[in-house]
Coordinates of C-alpha atoms in Angstrom, one line a residue:
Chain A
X1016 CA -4.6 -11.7 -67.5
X1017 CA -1.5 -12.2 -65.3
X1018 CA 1.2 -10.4 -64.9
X1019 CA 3.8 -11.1 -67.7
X1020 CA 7.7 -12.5 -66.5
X1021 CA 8.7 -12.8 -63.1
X1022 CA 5.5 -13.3 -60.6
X1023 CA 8.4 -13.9 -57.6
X1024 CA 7.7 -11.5 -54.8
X1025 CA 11.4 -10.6 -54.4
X1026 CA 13.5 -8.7 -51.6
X1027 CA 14.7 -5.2 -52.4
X1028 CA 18.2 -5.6 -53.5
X1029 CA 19.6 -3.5 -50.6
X1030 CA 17.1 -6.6 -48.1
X1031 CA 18.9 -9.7 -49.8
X1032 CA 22.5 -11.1 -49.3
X1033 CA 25.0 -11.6 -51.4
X1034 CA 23.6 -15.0 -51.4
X1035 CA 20.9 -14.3 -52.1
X1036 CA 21.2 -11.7 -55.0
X1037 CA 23.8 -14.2 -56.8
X1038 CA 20.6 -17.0 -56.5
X1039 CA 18.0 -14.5 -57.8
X1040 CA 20.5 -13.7 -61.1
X1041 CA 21.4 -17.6 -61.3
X1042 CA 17.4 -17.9 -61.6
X1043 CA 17.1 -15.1 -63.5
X1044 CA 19.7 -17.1 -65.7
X1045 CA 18.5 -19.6 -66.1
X1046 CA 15.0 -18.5 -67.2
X1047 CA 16.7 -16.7 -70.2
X1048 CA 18.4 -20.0 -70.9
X1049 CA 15.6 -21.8 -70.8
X1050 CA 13.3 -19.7 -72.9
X1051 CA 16.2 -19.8 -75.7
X1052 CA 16.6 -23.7 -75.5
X1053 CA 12.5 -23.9 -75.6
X1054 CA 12.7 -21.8 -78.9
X1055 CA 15.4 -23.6 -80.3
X1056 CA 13.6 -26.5 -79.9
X1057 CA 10.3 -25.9 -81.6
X1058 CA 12.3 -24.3 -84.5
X1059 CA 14.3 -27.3 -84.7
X1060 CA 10.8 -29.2 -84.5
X1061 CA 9.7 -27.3 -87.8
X1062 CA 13.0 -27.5 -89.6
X1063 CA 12.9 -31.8 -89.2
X1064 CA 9.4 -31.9 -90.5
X1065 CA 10.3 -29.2 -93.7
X1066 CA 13.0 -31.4 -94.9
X1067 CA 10.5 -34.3 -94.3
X1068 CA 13.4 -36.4 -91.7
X1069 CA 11.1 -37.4 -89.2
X1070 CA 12.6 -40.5 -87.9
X1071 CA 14.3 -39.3 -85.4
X1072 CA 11.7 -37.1 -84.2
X1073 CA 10.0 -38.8 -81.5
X1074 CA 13.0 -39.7 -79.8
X1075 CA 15.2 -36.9 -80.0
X1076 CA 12.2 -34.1 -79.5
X1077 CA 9.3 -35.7 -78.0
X1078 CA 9.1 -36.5 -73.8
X1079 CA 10.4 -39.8 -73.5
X1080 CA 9.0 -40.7 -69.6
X1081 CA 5.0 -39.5 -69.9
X1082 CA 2.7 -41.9 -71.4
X1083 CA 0.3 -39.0 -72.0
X1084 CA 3.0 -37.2 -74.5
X1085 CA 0.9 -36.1 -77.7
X1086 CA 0.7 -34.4 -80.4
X1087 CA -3.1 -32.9 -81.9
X1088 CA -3.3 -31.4 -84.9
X1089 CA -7.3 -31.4 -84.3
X1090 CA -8.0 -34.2 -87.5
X1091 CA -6.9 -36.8 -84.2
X1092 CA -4.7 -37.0 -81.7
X1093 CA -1.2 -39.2 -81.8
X1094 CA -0.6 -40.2 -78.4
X1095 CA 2.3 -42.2 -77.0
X1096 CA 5.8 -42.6 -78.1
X1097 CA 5.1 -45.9 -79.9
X1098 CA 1.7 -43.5 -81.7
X1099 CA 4.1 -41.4 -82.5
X1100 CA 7.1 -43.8 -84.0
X1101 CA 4.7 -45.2 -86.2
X1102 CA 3.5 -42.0 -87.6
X1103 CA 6.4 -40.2 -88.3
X1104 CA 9.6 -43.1 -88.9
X1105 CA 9.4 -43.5 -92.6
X1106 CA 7.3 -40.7 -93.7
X1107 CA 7.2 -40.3 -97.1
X1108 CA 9.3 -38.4 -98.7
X1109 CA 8.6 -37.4 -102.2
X1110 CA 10.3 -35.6 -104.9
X1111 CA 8.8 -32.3 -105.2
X1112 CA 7.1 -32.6 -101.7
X1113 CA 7.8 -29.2 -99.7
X1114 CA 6.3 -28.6 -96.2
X1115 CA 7.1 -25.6 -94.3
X1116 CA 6.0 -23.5 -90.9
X1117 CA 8.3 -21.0 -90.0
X1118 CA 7.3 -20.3 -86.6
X1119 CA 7.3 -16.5 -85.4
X1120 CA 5.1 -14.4 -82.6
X1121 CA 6.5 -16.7 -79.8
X1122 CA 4.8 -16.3 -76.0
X1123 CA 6.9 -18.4 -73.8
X1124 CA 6.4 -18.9 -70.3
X1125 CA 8.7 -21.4 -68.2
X1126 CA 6.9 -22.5 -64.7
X1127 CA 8.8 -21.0 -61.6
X1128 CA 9.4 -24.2 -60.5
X1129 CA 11.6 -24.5 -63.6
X1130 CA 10.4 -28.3 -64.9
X1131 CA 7.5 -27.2 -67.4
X1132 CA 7.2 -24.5 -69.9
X1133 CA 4.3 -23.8 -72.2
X1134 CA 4.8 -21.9 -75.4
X1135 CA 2.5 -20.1 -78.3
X1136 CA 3.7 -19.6 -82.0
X1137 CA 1.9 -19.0 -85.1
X1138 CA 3.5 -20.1 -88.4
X1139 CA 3.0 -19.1 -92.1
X1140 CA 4.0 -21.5 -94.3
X1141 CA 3.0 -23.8 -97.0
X1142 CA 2.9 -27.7 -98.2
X1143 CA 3.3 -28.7 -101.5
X1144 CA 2.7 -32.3 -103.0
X1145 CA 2.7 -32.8 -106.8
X1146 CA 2.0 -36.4 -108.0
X1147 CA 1.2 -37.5 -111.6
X1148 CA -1.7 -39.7 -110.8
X1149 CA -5.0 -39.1 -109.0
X1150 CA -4.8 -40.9 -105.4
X1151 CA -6.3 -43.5 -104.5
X1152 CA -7.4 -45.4 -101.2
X1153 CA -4.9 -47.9 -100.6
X1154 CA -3.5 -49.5 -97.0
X1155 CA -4.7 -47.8 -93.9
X1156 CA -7.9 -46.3 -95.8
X1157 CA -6.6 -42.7 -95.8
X1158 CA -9.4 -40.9 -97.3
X1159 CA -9.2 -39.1 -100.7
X1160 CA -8.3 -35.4 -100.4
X1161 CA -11.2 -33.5 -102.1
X1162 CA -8.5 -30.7 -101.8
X1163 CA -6.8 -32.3 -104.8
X1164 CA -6.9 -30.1 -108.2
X1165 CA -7.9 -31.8 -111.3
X1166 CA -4.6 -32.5 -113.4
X1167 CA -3.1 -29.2 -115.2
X1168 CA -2.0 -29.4 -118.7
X1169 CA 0.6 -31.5 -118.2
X1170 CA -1.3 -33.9 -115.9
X1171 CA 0.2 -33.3 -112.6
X1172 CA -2.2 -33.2 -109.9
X1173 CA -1.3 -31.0 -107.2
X1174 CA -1.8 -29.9 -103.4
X1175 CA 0.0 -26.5 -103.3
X1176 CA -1.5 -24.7 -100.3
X1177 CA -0.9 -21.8 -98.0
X1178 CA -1.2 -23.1 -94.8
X1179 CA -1.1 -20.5 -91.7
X1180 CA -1.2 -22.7 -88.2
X1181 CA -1.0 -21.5 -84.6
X1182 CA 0.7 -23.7 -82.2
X1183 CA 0.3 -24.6 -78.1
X1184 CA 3.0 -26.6 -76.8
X1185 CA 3.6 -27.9 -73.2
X1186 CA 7.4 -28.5 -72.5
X1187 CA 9.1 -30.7 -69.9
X1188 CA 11.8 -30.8 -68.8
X1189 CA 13.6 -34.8 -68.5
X1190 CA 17.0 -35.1 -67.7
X1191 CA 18.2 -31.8 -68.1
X1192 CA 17.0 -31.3 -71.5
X1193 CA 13.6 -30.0 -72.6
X1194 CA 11.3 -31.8 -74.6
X1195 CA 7.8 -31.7 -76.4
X1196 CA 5.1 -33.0 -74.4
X1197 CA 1.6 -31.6 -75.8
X1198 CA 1.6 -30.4 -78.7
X1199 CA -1.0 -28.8 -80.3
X1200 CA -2.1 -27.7 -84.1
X1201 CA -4.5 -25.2 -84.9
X1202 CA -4.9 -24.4 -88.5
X1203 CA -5.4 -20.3 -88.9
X1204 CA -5.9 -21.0 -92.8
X1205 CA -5.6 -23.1 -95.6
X1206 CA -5.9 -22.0 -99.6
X1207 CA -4.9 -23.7 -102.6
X1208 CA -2.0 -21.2 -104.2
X1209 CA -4.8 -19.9 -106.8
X1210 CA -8.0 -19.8 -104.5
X1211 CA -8.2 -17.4 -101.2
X1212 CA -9.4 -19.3 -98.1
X1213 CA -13.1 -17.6 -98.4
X1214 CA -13.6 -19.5 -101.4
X1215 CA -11.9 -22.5 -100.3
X1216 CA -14.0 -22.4 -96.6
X1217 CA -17.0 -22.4 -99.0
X1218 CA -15.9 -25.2 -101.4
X1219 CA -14.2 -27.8 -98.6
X1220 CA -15.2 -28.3 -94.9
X1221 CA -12.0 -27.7 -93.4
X1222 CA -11.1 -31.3 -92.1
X1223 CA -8.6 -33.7 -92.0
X1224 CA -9.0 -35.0 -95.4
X1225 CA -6.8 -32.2 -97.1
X1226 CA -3.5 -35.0 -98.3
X1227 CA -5.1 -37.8 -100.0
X1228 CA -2.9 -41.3 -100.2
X1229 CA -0.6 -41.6 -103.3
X1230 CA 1.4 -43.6 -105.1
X1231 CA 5.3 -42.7 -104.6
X1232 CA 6.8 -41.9 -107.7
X1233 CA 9.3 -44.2 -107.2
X1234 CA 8.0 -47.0 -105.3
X1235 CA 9.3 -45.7 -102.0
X1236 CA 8.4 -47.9 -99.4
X1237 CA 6.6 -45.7 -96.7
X1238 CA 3.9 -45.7 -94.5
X1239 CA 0.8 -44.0 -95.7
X1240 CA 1.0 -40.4 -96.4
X1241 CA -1.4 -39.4 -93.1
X1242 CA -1.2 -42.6 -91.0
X1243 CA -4.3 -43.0 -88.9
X1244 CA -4.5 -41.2 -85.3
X1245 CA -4.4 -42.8 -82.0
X1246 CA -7.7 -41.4 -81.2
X1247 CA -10.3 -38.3 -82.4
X1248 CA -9.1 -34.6 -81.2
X1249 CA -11.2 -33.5 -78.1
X1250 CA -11.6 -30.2 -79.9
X1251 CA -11.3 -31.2 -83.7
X1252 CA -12.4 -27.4 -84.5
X1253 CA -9.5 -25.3 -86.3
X1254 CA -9.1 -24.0 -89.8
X1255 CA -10.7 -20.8 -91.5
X1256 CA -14.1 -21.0 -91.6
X1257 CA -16.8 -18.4 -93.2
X1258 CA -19.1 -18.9 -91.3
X1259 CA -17.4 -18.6 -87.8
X1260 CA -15.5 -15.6 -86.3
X1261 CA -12.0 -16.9 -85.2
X1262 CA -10.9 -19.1 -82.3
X1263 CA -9.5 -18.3 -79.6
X1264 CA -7.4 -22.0 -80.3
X1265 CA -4.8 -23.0 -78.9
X1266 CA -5.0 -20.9 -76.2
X1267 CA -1.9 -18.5 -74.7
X1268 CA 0.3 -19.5 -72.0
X1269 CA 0.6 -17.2 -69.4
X1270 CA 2.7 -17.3 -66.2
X1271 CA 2.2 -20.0 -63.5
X1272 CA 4.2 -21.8 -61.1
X1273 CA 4.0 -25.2 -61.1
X1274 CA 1.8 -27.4 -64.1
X1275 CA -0.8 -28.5 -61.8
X1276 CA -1.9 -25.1 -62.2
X1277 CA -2.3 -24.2 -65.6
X1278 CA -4.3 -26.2 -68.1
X1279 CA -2.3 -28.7 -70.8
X1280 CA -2.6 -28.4 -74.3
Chain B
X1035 CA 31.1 -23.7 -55.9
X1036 CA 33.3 -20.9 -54.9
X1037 CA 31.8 -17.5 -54.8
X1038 CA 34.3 -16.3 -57.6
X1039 CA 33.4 -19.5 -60.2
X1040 CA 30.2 -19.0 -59.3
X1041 CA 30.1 -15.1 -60.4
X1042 CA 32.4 -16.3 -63.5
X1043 CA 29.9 -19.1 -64.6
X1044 CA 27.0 -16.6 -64.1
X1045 CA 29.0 -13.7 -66.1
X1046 CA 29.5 -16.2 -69.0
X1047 CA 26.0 -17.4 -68.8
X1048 CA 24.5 -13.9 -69.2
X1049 CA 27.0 -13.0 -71.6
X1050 CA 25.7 -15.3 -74.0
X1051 CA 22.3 -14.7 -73.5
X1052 CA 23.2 -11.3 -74.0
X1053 CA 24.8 -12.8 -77.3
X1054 CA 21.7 -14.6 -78.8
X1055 CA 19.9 -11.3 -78.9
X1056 CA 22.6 -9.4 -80.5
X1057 CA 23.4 -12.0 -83.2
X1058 CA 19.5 -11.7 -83.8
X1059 CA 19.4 -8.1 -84.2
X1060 CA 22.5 -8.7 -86.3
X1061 CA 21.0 -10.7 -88.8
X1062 CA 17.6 -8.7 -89.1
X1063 CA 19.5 -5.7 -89.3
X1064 CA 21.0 -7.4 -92.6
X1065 CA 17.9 -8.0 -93.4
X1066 CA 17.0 -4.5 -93.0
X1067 CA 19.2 -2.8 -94.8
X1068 CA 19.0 -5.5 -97.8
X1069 CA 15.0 -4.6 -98.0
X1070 CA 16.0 -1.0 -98.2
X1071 CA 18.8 -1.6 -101.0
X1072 CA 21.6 0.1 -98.7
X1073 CA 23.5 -3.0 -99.1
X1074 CA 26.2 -1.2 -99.2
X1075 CA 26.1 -0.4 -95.4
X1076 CA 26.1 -3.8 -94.9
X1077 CA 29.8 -4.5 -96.0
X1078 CA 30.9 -2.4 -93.5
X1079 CA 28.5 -2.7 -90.3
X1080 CA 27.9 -6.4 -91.0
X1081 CA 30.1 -8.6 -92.2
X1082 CA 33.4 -9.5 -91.0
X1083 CA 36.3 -7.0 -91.0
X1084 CA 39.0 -9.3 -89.9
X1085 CA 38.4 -12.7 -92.1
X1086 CA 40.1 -13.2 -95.5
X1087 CA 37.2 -15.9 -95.8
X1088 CA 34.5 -13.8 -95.1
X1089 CA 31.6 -14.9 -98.1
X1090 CA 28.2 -14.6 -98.8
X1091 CA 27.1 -18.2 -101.0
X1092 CA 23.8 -17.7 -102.4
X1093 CA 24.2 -20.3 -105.2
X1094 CA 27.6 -18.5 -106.6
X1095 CA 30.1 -17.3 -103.9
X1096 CA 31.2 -13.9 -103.2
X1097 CA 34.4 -14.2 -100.8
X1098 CA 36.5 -11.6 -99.0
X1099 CA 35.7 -7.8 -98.1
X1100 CA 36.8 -6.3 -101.6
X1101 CA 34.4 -8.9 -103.5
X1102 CA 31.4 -8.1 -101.3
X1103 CA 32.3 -4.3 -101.9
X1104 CA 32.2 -4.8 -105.6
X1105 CA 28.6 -6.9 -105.3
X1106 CA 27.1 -4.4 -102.6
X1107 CA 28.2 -1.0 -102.9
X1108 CA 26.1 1.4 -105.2
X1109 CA 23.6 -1.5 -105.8
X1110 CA 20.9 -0.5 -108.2
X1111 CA 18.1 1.1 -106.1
X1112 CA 15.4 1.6 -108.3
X1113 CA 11.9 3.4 -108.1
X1114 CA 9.3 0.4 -107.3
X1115 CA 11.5 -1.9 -106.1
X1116 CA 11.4 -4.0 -103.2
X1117 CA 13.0 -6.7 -101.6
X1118 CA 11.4 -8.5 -98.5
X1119 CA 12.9 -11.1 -96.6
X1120 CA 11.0 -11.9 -93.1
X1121 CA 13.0 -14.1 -90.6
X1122 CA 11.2 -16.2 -88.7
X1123 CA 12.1 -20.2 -87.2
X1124 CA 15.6 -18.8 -85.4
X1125 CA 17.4 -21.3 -84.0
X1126 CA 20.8 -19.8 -82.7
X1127 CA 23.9 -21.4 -81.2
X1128 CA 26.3 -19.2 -79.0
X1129 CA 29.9 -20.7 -78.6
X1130 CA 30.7 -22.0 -75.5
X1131 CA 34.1 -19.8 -75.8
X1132 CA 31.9 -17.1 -77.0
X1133 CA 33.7 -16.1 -79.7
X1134 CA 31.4 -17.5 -82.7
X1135 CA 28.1 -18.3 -83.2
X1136 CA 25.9 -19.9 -85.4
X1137 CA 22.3 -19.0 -86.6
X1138 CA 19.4 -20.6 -88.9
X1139 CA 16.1 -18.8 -90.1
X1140 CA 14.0 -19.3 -92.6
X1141 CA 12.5 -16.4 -94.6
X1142 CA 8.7 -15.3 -96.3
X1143 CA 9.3 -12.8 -98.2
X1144 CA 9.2 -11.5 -101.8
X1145 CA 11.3 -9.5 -104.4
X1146 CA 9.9 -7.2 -107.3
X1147 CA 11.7 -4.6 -110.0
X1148 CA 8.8 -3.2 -112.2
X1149 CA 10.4 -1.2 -115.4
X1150 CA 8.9 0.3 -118.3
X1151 CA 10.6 -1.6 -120.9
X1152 CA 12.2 -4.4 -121.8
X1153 CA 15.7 -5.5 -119.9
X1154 CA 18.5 -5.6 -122.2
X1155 CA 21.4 -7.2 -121.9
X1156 CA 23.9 -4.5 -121.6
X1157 CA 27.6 -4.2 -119.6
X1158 CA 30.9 -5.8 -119.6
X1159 CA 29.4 -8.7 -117.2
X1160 CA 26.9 -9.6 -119.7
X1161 CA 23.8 -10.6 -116.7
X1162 CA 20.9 -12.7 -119.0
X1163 CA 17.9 -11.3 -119.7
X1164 CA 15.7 -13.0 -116.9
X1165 CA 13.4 -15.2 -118.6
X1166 CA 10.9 -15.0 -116.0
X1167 CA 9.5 -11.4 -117.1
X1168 CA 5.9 -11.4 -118.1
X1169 CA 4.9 -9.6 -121.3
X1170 CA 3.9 -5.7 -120.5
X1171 CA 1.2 -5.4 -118.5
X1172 CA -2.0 -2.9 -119.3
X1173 CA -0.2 0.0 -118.1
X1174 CA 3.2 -1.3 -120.5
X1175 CA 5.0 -2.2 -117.2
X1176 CA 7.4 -5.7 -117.3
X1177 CA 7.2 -6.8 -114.0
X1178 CA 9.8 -9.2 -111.9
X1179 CA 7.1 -10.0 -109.2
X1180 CA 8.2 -12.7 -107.0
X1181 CA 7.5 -14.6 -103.9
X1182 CA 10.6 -15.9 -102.3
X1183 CA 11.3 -18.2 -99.4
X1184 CA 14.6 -18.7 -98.5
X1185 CA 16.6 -20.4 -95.2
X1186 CA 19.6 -18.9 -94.0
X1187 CA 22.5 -21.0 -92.3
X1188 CA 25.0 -18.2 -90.8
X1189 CA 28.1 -18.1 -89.1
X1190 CA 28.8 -15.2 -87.2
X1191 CA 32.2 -13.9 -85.6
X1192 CA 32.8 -11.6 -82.6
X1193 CA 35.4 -8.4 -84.0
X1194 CA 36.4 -6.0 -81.6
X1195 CA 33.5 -6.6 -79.2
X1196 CA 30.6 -7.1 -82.1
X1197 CA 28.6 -9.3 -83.8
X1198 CA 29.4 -9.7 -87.5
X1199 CA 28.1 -12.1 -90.2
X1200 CA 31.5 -14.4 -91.4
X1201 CA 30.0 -17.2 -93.3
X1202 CA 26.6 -16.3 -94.8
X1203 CA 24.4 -19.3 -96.8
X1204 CA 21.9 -18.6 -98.3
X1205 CA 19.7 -21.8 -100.0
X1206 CA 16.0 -20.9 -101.6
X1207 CA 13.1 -22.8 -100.6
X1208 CA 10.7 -21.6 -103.2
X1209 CA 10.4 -18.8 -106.2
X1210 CA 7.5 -18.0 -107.9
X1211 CA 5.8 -15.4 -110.0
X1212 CA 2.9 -13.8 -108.6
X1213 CA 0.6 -15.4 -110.9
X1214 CA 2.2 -18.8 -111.0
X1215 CA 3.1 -21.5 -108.3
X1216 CA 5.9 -22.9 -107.5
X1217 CA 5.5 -26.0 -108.9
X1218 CA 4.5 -24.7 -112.6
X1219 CA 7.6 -21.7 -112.4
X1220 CA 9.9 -25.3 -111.5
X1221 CA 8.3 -26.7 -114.7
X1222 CA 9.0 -23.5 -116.6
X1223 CA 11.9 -22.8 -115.7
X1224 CA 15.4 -24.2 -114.3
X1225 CA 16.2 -22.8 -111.1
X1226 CA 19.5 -21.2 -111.5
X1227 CA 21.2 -18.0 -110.2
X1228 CA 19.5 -16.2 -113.8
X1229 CA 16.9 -15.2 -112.4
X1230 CA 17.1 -11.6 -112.1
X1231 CA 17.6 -9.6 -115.0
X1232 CA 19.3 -6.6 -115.8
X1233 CA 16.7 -3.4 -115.8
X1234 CA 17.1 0.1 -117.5
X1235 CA 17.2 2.0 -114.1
X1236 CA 13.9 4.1 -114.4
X1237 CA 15.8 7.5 -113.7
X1238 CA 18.5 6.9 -115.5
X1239 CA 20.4 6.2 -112.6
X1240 CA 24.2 5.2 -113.7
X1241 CA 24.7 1.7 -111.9
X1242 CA 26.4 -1.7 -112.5
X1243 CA 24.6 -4.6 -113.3
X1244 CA 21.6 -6.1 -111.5
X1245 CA 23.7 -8.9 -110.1
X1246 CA 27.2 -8.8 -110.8
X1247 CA 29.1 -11.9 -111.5
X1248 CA 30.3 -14.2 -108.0
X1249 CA 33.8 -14.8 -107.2
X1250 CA 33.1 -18.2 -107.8
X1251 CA 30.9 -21.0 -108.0
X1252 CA 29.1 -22.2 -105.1
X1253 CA 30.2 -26.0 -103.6
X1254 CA 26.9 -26.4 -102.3
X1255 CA 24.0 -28.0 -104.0
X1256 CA 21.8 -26.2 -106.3
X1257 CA 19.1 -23.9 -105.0
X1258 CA 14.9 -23.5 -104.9
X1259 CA 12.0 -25.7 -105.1
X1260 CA 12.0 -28.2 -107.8
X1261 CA 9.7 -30.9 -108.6
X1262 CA 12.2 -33.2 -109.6
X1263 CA 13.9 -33.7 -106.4
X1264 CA 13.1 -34.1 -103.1
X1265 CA 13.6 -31.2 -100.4
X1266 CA 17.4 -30.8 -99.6
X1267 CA 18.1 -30.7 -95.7
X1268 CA 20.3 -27.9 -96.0
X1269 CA 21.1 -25.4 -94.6
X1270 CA 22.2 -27.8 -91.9
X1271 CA 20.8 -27.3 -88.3
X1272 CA 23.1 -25.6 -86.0
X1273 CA 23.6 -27.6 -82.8
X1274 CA 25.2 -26.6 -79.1
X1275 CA 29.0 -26.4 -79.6
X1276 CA 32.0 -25.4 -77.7
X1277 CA 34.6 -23.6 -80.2
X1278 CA 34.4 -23.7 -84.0
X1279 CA 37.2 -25.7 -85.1
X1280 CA 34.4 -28.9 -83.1
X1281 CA 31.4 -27.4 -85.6
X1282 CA 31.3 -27.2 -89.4
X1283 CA 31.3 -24.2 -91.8
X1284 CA 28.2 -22.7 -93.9

């Protein structure tokens, strides 16, 4: 494994000018500042999809000039700004619907050459979606969730999970600001609230299927709860499994200088 | 540039990078202490010194140094209780002046009183019984035994060369009994400030009431996970600003 933070070979201070020493701490600088905008961001990321306002998502956090900018939560890949405007404007938004990853264990690693970043985080979090009907396939064939209880006593059916997820995120940086480019979802785990993920690895294959298409209780007009991917993940695997010993998905950043060197998530 | 604005852009610059890091360490030192039930050192080493609207709003409001005293200081600190509140998804916002900053987290965490019999309602500030608490358990423990998600939108002031919390807001995500989920304890139960009763202190410990009264109601919208509604977007992200009279006010 590399070194960790600065990889510049670097005068001794008593070597360098004063030029020199004031462009080394304006580097330095900068750095810090960019790690701290890079975290804001991805938290900011989190926060838009727990309060489930997504609209303005792909334009104001997603790379605006790279046709390759993506996001793969290993059930498919969304790929494209137009992929990604029609999966998240208008998502629905139910009453009772909660999602959230609050992201913590950050690695972040900015490129020396300052215009790339890559960054690591896992989340612990949950997502909740109560409806008072059994789903049903309806518009873009969204599959039924098998993940869905049968009704409780008072007939709500309900997807109230734990969901733990690791994250690898490449960063670039377009005029001036910093902004998602590849982003990548690996589920750690996944249990219904009254079922640990042992059980539930045994009773589900861990796939995409988990949030089957409903009804909106109030006739909400919205796309479909998971709107179809641009194309299949090129490493769908993720997600506790028994019968595996965990991944080593996504993988962590580590220092490099320019992003022709590292890999992309 | 000139070599003196350049040293003065760069002095700001790592001043507030400086900053972010100590506003963290502010707020998971609150954190800290509130796990441990010394909130009574927080009144003094956190919040505000200098602001006659200094306030904690946590679904009733408790506003100015005296009224955090009266809340915090000799809070019940029972055998078997614990409070957990893990911050995690920061996103902080240093002043461009320097002089304020604003922070959001959101927390995992859980809270939990276990007492050997019954809470009472007892005291001048008359606290409900919580009516949350399970029956007695095998052992004829009532337990309070809760998971609790919270975010946190904070405004933080420099006094005297330090960090301290100003404007604190607190807004619940999701509360739950151990036993229950979140969408069945909504069902059950309103979600209201109520929620924690007033115990017999185990030792006999003389103490005020589990949650004294606020000094007034919150203006904010009503807190925790319901079914009924969907998620409030609150607190409200902070974003890059320059001094606070340009930002708003948790």
């Amino acid at each position: 494994m590399k070194e960790r933070g600065n990889n510049v070979k670097e005068k001794k201070p008593e070597e360098m000018t004063l030029e020199e020493k004031l462009d080394e701490i304006e580097r330095l600088t900068k750095l810090a500042e960019d790690k701290a905008e890079i975290a804001n961001l991805f938290a900011a990321y989190q926060y838009s999809h727990s309060v489930i306002l997504e609209d303005e998502t792909p334009d104001r956090l997603y790379a605006q000039h790279q046709p390759d900018v993506r996001h793969d939560w290993g059930g498919g890949v969304l790929e494209g700004l137009d992929e990604l405007c029609r999966y998240y404007v208008n998502r629905p938004r139910y009453r009772g619907k909660l999602i959230c990853h609050a992201i913590g264990n950050p690695v972040i690693e900015v490129a020396e050459d300052g215009q790339t970043a890559k960054g690591f985080w896992i989340a612990i979090g949950h997502e909740t979606i109560p409806y008072p009907k059994a789903p049903t396939l309806e518009g873009d064939g969204d599959p039924f969730g098998p993940r869905t209880e049968p009704p409780d006593k008072r007939g709500i059916r309900k997807i109230i999970h734990w969901v733990w997820n690791k994250y690898g995120v490449d960063f670039i940086r377009e005029d001036g600001q910093w902004r998602i480019w590849h982003l990548r979802t690996c589920e750690l785990m996944r249990a219904p609230y009254h079922q640990d993920w042992v059980d539930f690895s045994l009773r589900n294959l861990i796939d995409n299927d988990m949030c089957g298409l409903h009804t909106p209780w109030q006739g909400v007009a919205s796309t479909p709860l998971n709107a179809m991917p641009t194309r299949p993940s090129d490493d769908p695997r993720g997600g506790y499994r028994i019968d595996e010993p965990p991944l080593e998905l996504p993988r962590l950043p580590e220092p490099y200088r320019t992003f022709s060197e590292t890999f992309a998530y | 540039m000139r070599l003196e604005e350049r040293l003065d852009s760069l002095k700001r610059r790592v001043q507030a990078a400086k900053d972010r890091g100590e506003v963290a360490n502010v707020f998971a030192t609150y954190q800290y202490y509130h796990s441990l039930i010394y909130d009574g050192k927080t009144v003094e080493e956190i919040y505000a010194q200098h602001q006659p609207d200094v306030r904690h709003d946590w679904g009733g409001v408790l506003e100015g140094l005296d009224e955090l005293r009266r809340y915090y200081v000799d809070r019940p600190r029972y055998n078997g209780k614990l409070i957990c509140h893990f911050l995690a998804n920061p996103v902080i916002q240093i002043a461009g002046d320097g002089k304020t900053a604003k922070g959001y987290w959101i927390a995992a965490g859980h809270e939990c009183t276990p007492y050997p019999e019954r809470p009472k309602i007892t005291g001048p500030d008359g606290d409900p019984v919580g009516p949350r608490l399970e029956g007695p358990d095998k052992y004829g423990i009532y337990k309070f035994c809760h998971w609790v998600w919270n975010k946190y939108g904070v405004d933080f002031i420099r006094e005297e060369g330090k960090w301290r919390v100003w404007h604190l807001r607190t807004s619940g995500m999701i509360r739950t009994h151990f036993s229950m989920d979140w969408i069945d304890f909504s069902l059950q139960n309103h979600i209201d400030d109520r929620l924690c009763a007033l115990a017999t202190p185990l030792e006999g410990v003389p103490s005020k009431p589990l949650n004294a009264p606020p000094t007034y109601p919150s203006p904010n919208p009503p807190q925790g996970y319901t079914i009924a509604e969907p998620v409030a977007p609150e607190p409200r992200l902070p974003e890059p600003y320059e001094s606070f009279d340009e930002t708003f006010s948790y």
